[in-house]
CSV table of C-alpha atoms and ligand atoms in Angstrom, one decimal:
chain,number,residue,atom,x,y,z
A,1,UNK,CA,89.9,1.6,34.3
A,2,UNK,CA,88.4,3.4,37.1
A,3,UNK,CA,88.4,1.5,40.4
A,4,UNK,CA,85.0,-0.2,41.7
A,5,UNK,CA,83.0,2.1,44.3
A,6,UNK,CA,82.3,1.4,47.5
A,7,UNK,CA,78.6,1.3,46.8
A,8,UNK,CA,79.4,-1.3,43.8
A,9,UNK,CA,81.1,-3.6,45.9
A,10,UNK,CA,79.1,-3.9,49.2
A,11,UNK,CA,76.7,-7.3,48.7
A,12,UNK,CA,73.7,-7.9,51.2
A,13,UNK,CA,72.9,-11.8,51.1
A,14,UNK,CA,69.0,-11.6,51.6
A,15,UNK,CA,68.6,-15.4,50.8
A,16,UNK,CA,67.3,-17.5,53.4
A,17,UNK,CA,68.2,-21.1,53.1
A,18,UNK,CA,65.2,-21.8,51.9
A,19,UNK,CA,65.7,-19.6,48.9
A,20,UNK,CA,69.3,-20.8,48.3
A,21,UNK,CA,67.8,-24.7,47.7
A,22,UNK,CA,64.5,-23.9,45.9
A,23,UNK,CA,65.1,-20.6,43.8
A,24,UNK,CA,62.3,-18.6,43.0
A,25,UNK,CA,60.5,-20.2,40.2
A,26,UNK,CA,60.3,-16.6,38.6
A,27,UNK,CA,63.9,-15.6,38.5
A,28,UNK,CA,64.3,-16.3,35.2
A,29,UNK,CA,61.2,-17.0,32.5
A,30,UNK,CA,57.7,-18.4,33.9
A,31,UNK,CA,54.0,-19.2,32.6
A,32,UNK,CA,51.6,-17.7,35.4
A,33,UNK,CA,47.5,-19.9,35.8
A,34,UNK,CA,45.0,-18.0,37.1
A,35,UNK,CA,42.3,-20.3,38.4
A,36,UNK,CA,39.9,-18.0,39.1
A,37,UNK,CA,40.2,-17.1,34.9
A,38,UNK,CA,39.7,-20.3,34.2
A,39,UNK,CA,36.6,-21.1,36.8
A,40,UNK,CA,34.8,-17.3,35.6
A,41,UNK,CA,35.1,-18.8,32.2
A,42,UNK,CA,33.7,-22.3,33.3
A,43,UNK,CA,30.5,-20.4,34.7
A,44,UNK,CA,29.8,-18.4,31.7
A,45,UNK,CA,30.3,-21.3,29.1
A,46,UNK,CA,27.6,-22.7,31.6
A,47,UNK,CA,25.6,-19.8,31.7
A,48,UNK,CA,25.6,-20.1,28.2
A,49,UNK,CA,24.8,-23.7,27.3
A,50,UNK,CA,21.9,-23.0,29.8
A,51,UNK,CA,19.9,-26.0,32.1
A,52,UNK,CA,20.0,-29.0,29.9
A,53,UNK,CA,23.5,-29.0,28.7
A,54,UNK,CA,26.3,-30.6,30.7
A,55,UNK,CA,29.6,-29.3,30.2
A,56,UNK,CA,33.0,-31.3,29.7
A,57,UNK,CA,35.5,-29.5,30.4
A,58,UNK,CA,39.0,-30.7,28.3
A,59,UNK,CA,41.8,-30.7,30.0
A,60,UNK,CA,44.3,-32.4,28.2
A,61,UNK,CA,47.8,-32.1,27.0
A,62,UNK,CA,48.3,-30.7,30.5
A,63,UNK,CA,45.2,-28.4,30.6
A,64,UNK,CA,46.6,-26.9,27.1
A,65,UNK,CA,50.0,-26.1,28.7
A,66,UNK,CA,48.3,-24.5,32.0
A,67,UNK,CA,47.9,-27.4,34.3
A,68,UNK,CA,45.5,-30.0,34.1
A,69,UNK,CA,45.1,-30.2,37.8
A,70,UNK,CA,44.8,-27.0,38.4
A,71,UNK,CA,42.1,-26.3,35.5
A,72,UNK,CA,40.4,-28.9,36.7
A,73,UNK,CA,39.9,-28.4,39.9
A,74,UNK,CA,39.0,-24.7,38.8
A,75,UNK,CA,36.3,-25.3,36.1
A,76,UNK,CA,34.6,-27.7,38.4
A,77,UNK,CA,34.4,-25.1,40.9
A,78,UNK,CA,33.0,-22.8,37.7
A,79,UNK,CA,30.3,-25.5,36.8
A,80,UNK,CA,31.8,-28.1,34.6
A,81,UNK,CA,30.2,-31.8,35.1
A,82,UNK,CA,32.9,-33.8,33.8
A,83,UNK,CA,36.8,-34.2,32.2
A,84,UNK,CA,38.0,-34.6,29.1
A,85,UNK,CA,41.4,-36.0,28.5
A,86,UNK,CA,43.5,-37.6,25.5
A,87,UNK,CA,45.4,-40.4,26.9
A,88,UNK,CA,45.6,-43.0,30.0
A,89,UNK,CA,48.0,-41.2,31.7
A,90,UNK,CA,46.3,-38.2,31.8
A,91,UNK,CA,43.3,-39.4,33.6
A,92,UNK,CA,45.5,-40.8,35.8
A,93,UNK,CA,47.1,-38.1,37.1
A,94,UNK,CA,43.3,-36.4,37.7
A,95,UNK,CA,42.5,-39.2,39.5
A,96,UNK,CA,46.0,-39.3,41.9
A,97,UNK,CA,45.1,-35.7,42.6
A,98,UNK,CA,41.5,-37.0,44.2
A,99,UNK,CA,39.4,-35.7,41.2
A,100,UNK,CA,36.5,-37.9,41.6
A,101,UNK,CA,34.1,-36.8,38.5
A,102,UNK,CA,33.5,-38.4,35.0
A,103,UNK,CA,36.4,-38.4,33.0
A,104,UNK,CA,36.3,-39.4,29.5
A,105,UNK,CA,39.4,-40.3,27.4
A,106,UNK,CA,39.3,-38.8,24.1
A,107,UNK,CA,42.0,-40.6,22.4
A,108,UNK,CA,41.6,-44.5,21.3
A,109,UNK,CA,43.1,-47.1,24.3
A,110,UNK,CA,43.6,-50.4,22.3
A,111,UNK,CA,45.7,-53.0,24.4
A,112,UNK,CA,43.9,-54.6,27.1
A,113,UNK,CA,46.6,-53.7,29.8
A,114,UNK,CA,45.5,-49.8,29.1
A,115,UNK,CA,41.9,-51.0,29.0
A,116,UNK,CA,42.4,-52.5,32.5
A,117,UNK,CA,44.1,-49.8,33.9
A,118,UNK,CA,41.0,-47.4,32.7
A,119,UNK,CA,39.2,-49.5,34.3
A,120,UNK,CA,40.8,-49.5,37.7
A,121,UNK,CA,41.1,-46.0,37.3
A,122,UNK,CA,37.4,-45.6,36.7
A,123,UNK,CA,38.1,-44.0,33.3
A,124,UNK,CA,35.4,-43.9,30.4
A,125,UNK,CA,37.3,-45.1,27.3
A,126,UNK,CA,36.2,-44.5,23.8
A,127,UNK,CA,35.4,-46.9,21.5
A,128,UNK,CA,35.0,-46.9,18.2
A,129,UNK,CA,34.7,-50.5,17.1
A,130,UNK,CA,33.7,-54.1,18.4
A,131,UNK,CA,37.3,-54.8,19.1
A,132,UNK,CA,37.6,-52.7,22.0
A,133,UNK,CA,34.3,-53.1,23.1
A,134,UNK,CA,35.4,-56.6,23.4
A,135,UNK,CA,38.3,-56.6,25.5
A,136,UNK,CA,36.5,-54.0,27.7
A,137,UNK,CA,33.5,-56.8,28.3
A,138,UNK,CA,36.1,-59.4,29.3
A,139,UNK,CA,37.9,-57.1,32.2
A,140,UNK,CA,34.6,-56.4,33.5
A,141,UNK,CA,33.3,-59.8,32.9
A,142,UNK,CA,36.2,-61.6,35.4
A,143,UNK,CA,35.6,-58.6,37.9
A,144,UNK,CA,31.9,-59.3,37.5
A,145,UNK,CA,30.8,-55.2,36.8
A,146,UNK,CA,30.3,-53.5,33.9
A,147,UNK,CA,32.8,-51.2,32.1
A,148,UNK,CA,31.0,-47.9,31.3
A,149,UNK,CA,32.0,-46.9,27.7
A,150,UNK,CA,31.5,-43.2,25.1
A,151,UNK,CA,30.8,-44.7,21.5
A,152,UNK,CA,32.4,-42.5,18.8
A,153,UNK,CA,31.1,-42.1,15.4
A,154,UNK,CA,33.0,-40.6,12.4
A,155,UNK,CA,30.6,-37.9,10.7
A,156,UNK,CA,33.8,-36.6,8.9
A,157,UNK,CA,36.1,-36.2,10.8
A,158,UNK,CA,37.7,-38.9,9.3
A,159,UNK,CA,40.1,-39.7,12.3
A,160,UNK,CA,38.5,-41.7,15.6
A,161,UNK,CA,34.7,-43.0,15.3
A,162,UNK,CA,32.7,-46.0,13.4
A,163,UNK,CA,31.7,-45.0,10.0
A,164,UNK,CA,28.0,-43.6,10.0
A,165,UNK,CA,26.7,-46.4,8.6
A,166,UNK,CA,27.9,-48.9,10.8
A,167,UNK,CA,27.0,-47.5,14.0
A,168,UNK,CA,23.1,-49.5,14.8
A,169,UNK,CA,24.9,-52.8,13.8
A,170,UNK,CA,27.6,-51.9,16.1
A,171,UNK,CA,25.2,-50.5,18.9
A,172,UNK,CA,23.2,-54.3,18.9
A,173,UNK,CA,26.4,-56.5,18.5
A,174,UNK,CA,27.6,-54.3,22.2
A,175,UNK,CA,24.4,-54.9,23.3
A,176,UNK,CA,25.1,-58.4,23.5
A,177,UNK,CA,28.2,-57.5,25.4
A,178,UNK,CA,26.6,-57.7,29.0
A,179,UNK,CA,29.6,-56.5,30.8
A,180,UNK,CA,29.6,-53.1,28.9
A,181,UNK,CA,27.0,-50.4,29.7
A,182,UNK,CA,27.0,-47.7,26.7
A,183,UNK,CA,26.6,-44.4,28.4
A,184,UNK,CA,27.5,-42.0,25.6
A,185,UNK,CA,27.6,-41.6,21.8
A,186,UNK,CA,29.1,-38.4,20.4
A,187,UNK,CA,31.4,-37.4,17.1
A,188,UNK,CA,33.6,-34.5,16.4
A,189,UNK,CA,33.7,-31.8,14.2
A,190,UNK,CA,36.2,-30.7,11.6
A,191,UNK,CA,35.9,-27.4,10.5
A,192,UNK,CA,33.9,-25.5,13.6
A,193,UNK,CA,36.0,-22.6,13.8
A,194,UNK,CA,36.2,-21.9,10.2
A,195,UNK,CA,32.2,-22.0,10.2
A,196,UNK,CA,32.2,-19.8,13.3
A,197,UNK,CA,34.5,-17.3,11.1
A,198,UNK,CA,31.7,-17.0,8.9
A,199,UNK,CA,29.3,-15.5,11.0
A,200,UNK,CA,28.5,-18.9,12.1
A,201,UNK,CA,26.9,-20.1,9.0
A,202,UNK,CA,27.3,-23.7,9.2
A,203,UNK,CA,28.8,-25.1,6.1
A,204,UNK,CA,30.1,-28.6,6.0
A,205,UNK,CA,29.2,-28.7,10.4
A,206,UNK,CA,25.8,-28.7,9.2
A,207,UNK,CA,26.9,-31.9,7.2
A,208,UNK,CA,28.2,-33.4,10.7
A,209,UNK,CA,25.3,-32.4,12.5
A,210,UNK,CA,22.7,-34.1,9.8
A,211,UNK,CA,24.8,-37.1,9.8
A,212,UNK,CA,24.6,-37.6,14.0
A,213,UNK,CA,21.0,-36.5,14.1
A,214,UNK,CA,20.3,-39.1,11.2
A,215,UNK,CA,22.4,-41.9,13.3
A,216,UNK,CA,20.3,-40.8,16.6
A,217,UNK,CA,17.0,-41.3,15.1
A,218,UNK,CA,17.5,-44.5,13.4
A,219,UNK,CA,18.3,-45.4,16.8
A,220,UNK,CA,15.0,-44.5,18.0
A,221,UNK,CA,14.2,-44.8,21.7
A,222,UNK,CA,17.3,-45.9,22.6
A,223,UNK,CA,19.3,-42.9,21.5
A,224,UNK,CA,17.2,-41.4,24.2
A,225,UNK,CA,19.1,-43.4,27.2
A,226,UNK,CA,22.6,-42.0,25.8
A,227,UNK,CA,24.8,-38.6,26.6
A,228,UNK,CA,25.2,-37.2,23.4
A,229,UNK,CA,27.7,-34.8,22.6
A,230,UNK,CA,29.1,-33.1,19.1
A,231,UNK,CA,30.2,-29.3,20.1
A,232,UNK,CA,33.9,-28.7,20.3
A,233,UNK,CA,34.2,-24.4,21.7
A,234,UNK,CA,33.9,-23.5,17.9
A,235,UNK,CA,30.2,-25.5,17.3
A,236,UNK,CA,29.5,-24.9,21.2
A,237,UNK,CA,29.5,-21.1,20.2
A,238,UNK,CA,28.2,-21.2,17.2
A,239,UNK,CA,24.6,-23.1,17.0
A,240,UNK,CA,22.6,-24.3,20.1
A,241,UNK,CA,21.8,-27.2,17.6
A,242,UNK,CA,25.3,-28.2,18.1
A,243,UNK,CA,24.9,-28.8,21.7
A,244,UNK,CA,22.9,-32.2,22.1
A,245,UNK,CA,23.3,-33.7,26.4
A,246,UNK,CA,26.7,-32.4,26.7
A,247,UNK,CA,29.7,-29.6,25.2
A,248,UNK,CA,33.5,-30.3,25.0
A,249,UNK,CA,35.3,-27.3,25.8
A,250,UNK,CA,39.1,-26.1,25.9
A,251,UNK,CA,40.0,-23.5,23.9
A,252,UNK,CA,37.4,-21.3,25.3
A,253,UNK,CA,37.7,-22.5,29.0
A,254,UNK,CA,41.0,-21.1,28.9
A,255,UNK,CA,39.9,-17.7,27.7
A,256,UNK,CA,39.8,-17.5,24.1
A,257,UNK,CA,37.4,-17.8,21.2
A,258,UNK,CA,38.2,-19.9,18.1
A,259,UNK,CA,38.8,-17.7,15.6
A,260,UNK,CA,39.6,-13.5,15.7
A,261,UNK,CA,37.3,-10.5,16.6
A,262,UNK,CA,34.5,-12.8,17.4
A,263,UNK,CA,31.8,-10.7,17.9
A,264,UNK,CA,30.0,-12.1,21.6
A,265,UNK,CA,29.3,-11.0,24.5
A,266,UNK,CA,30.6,-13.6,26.4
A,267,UNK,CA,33.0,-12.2,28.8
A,268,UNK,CA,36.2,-14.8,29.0
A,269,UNK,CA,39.1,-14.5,30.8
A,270,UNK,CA,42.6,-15.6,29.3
A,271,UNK,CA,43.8,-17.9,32.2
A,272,UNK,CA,47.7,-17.6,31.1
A,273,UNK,CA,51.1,-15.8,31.0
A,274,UNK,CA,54.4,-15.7,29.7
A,275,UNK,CA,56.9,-13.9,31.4
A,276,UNK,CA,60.6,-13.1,31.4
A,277,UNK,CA,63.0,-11.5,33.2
A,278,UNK,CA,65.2,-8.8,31.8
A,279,UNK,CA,68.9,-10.2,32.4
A,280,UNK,CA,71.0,-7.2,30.4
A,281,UNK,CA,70.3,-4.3,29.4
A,282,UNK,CA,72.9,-2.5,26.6
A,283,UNK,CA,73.6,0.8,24.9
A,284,UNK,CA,74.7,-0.4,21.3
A,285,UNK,CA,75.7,1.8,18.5
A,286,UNK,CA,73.9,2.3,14.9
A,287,UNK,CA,74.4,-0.4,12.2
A,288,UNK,CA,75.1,-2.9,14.9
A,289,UNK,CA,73.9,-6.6,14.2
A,290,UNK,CA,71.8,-8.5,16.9
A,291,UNK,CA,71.9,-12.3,17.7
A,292,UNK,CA,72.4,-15.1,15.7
A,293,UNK,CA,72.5,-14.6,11.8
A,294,UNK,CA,72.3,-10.3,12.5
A,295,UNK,CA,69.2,-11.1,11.2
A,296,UNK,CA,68.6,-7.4,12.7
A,297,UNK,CA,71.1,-4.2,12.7
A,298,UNK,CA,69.9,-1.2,14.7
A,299,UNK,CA,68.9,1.5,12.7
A,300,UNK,CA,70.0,3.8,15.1
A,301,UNK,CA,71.9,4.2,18.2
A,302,UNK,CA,69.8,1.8,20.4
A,303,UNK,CA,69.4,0.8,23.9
A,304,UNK,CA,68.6,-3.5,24.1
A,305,UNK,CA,67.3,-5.6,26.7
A,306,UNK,CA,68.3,-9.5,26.8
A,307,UNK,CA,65.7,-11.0,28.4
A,308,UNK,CA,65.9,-14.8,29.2
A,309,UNK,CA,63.2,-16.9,27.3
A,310,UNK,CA,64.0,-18.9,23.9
A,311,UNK,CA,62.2,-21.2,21.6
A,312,UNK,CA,63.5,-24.5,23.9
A,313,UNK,CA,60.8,-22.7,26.2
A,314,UNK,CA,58.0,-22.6,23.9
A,315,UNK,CA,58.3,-19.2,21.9
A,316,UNK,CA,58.7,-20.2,18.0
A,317,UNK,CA,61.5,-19.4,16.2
A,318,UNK,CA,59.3,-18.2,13.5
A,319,UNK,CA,58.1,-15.5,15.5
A,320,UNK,CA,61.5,-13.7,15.8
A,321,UNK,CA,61.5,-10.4,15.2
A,322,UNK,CA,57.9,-10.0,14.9
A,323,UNK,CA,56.3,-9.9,18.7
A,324,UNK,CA,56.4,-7.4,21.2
A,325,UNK,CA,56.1,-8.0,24.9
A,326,UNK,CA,54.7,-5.6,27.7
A,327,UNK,CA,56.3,-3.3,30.3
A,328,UNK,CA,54.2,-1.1,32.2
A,329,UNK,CA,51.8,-1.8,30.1
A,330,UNK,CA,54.1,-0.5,27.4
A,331,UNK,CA,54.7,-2.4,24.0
A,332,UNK,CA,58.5,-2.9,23.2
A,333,UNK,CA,59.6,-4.7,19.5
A,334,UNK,CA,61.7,-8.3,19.5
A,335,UNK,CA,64.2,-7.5,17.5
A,336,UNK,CA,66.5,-10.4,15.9
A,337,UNK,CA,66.6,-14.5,15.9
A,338,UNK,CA,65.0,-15.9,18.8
A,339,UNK,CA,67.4,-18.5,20.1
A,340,UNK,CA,67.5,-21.5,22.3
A,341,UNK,CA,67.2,-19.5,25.8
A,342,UNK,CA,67.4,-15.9,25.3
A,343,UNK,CA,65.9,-12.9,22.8
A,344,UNK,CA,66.4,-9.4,22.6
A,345,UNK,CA,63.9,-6.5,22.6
A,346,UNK,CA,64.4,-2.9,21.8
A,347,UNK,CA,63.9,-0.6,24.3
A,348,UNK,CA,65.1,3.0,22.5
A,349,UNK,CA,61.8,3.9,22.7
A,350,UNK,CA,61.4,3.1,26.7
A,351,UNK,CA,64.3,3.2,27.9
A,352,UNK,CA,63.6,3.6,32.0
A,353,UNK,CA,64.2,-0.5,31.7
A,354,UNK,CA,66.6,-1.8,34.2
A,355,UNK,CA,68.3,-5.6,34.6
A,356,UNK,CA,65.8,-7.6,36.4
A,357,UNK,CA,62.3,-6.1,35.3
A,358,UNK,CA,59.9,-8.3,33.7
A,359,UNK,CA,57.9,-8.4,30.1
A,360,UNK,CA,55.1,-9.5,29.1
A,361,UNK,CA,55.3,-11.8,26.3
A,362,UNK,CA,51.8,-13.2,26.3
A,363,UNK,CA,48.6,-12.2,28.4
A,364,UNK,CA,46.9,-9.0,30.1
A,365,UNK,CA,49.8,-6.0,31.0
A,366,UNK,CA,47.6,-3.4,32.0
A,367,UNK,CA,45.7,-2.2,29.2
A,368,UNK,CA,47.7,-3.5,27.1
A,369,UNK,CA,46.3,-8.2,25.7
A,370,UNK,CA,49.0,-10.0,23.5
A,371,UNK,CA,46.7,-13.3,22.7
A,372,UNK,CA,48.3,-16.3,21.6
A,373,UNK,CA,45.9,-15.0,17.8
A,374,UNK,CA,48.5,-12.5,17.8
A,375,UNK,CA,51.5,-14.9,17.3
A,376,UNK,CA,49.4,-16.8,15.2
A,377,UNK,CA,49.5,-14.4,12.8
A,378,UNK,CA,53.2,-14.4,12.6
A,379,UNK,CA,54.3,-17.7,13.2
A,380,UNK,CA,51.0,-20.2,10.9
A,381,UNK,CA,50.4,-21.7,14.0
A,382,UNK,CA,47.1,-22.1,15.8
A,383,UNK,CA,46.2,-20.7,19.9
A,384,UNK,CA,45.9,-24.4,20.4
A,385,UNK,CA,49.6,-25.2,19.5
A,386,UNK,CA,51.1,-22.0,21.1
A,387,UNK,CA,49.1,-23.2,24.6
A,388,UNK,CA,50.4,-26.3,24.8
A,389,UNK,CA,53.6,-25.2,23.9
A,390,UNK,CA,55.2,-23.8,27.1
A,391,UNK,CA,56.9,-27.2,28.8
A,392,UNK,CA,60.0,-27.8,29.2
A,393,UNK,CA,62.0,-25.9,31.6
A,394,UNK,CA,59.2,-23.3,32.2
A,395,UNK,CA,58.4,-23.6,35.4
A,396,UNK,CA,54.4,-22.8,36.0
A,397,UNK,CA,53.3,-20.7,39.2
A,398,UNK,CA,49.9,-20.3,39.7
A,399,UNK,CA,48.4,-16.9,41.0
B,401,PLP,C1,40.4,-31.4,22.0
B,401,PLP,C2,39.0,-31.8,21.9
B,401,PLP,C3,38.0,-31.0,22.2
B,401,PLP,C4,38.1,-29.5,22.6
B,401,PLP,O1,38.4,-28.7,21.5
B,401,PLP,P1,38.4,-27.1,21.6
B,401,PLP,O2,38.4,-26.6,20.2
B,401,PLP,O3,39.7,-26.8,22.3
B,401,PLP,O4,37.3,-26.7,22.4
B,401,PLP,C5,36.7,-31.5,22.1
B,401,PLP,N1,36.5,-32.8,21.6
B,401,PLP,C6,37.5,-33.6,21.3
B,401,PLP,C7,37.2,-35.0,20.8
B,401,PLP,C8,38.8,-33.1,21.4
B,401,PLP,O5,39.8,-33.9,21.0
């Protein structure tokens, strides 16, 4: 064994103390938010919606893995009127960050300590049905105000929302609630994205949107006094009839369209990326197996970079051996099983690659885009799932 050179041995500690205590968050694996992404993409969903349309901008499940203060804050800056979030906790957290604007929980609170809390908070609740609406009228009754409440209605869905039918009896029984003041009416749609695939013919959204429009006019003047909003991003980009006082957005505030090669020229920005550090890099011979399983054997004398990301930080194990990341702007295969907190790429083909450079495993490199779409195609999953998925231990820095 040849002895260690001089050069190999000397060590410069560069750290500060600083650095010792708080390491960099990107020393290892790391989603990056670019605000400014997600506010450009705020002002041209506005842009498009036009004068008369508010925009809600969701923000839940942690901004779809991005941060929900940090979209928020952004897409208000971009235009947005109001928040959308799923549960009680999440509109906290807005509010402890000093958001002062509507925010609407989309999910169903049903004990009245969450009730109350929303209420403290200032939260809009959803209701669906007189039992809610009834505990809502009792907080505000004892504090002597009125709760502000969105009515949902199911037009098939088939998940939150009165039925249909039910919704004018429903509307005059809350009437007689005086402590609640019905602000908002609005239903969901189920198959937006796949109608939007189809050169936005509607198909059964046309069967939502007849069903609300029907529920609106038998409620006559007084449907008038309401915000009412259908469009998820799929109906908001598909029909202006979709649209009503008000659009729900993620998907698309983040940077993405619904379904593949839409054809628009709306100009979004993807707001997010995955990256990892390169922690090894090996010469191996041909016919050697990779990672767990050896699921993979080199096919030739290959050069390998271990790079430190796994599926505990959000990349699927389905995807293994089917995704390339970005270098330079330079695509390099994953090559094996992903595992817990590392994965291998081959880089034969490039091999300049040195311990300590970063990929690209999702987002803009350059010229080169790798959309959460593309993993969908590998993996069944859908760009909302592979958002939300980065938690965990991946640490978010925002750019
Ligand atoms: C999540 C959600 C949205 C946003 O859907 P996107 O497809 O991401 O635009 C809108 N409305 C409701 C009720 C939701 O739960």
């Amino acid at each position: 064994m040849s002895k260690i050179k001089r050069s190999e041995r000397s060590f410069t500690f560069v750290g500060t103390t600083e650095n010792v205590m708080n390491p960099d968050p990107r020393s290892r694996a790391w989603v990056e938010v670019d605000p400014k992404a997600i506010e450009n993409n705020a002002r041209v969903l506005k842009n498009f919606i036009g004068e008369n349309c508010l925009l809600m901008a969701v923000v839940k499940a942690d901004g779809y893995g991005h941060g929900a203060e940090t979209v928020a804050k952004a897409a208000l800056i971009g235009g947005a009127d109001s928040l959308g979030v799923a549960t009680l906790e999440e509109g906290i957290q807005l509010r402890n960050s000093g958001l002062k604007c509507q925010i609407l929980i989309l999910g169903n609170l049903i004990n009245a300590e969450e009730l109350y809390s929303a209420f403290f908070w200032d939260l809009i609740p959803t209701i669906s049905g007189i039992r809610e609406a009834i505990i809502c009228n009792n907080i505000a009754e004892n504090k002597n105000k009125k709760y502000i409440i969105h009515l949902k209605v199911d037009t098939g869905m088939t998940r939150l929302g009165c039925n249909c039918n039910e919704v004018k009896e429903l509307i005059s029984r809350i009437d007689f609630l005086k402590n609640i003041s019905l602000k908002g009416i609005y239903s969901h749609l189920a198959i937006a994205d796949e109608d939007l695939e189809n050169n936005a013919q509607l198909g059964f959204t046309q069967i939502q949107l007849t069903r609300f429009e029907k529920v609106l006019k038998d409620l006559g003047a007084r449907n008038k006094l309401l915000c009412r909003h259908l469009a998820n991003s799929a109906g908001t980009l598909s029909d202006s009839r979709l649209h009503f006082d008000m659009v729900r957005v993620g998907l698309s505030l983040y940077g993405y369209f619904p379904v593949n090669d839409f054809d628009s020229d709306l100009k979004f920005h993807p707001a997010l990326k995955v990256k990892a550090r390169v922690t090894l890099v090996r010469e191996v011979a041909k016919g050697t197996g990779v990672g767990y399983g050896h699921f993979f054997k080199t096919q030739r004398k290959s050069k390998l970079a271990v790079v430190a990301i796994g599926y505990a930080d959000g990349v699927s194990r389905n995807l293994s051996g089917k995704i390339s990341a970005s270098i330079d702007g330079v695509l390099v295969p994953q090559v094996g099983a992903i595992a817990m907190d590392q994965m291998v790429f081959d880089i034969t083909d490039k091999p300049d690659i040195r311990t300590g450079q970063v990929l690209t495993l999702l987002g803009t490199d350059g010229e080169v885009c790798i959309s959460p779409q593309n993993w969908c195609e590998f993996s069944g999953s859908i760009p909302w799932e592979v958002l939300c998925s980065f938690r965990n231990r991946l640490p978010r820095v925002v750019t």
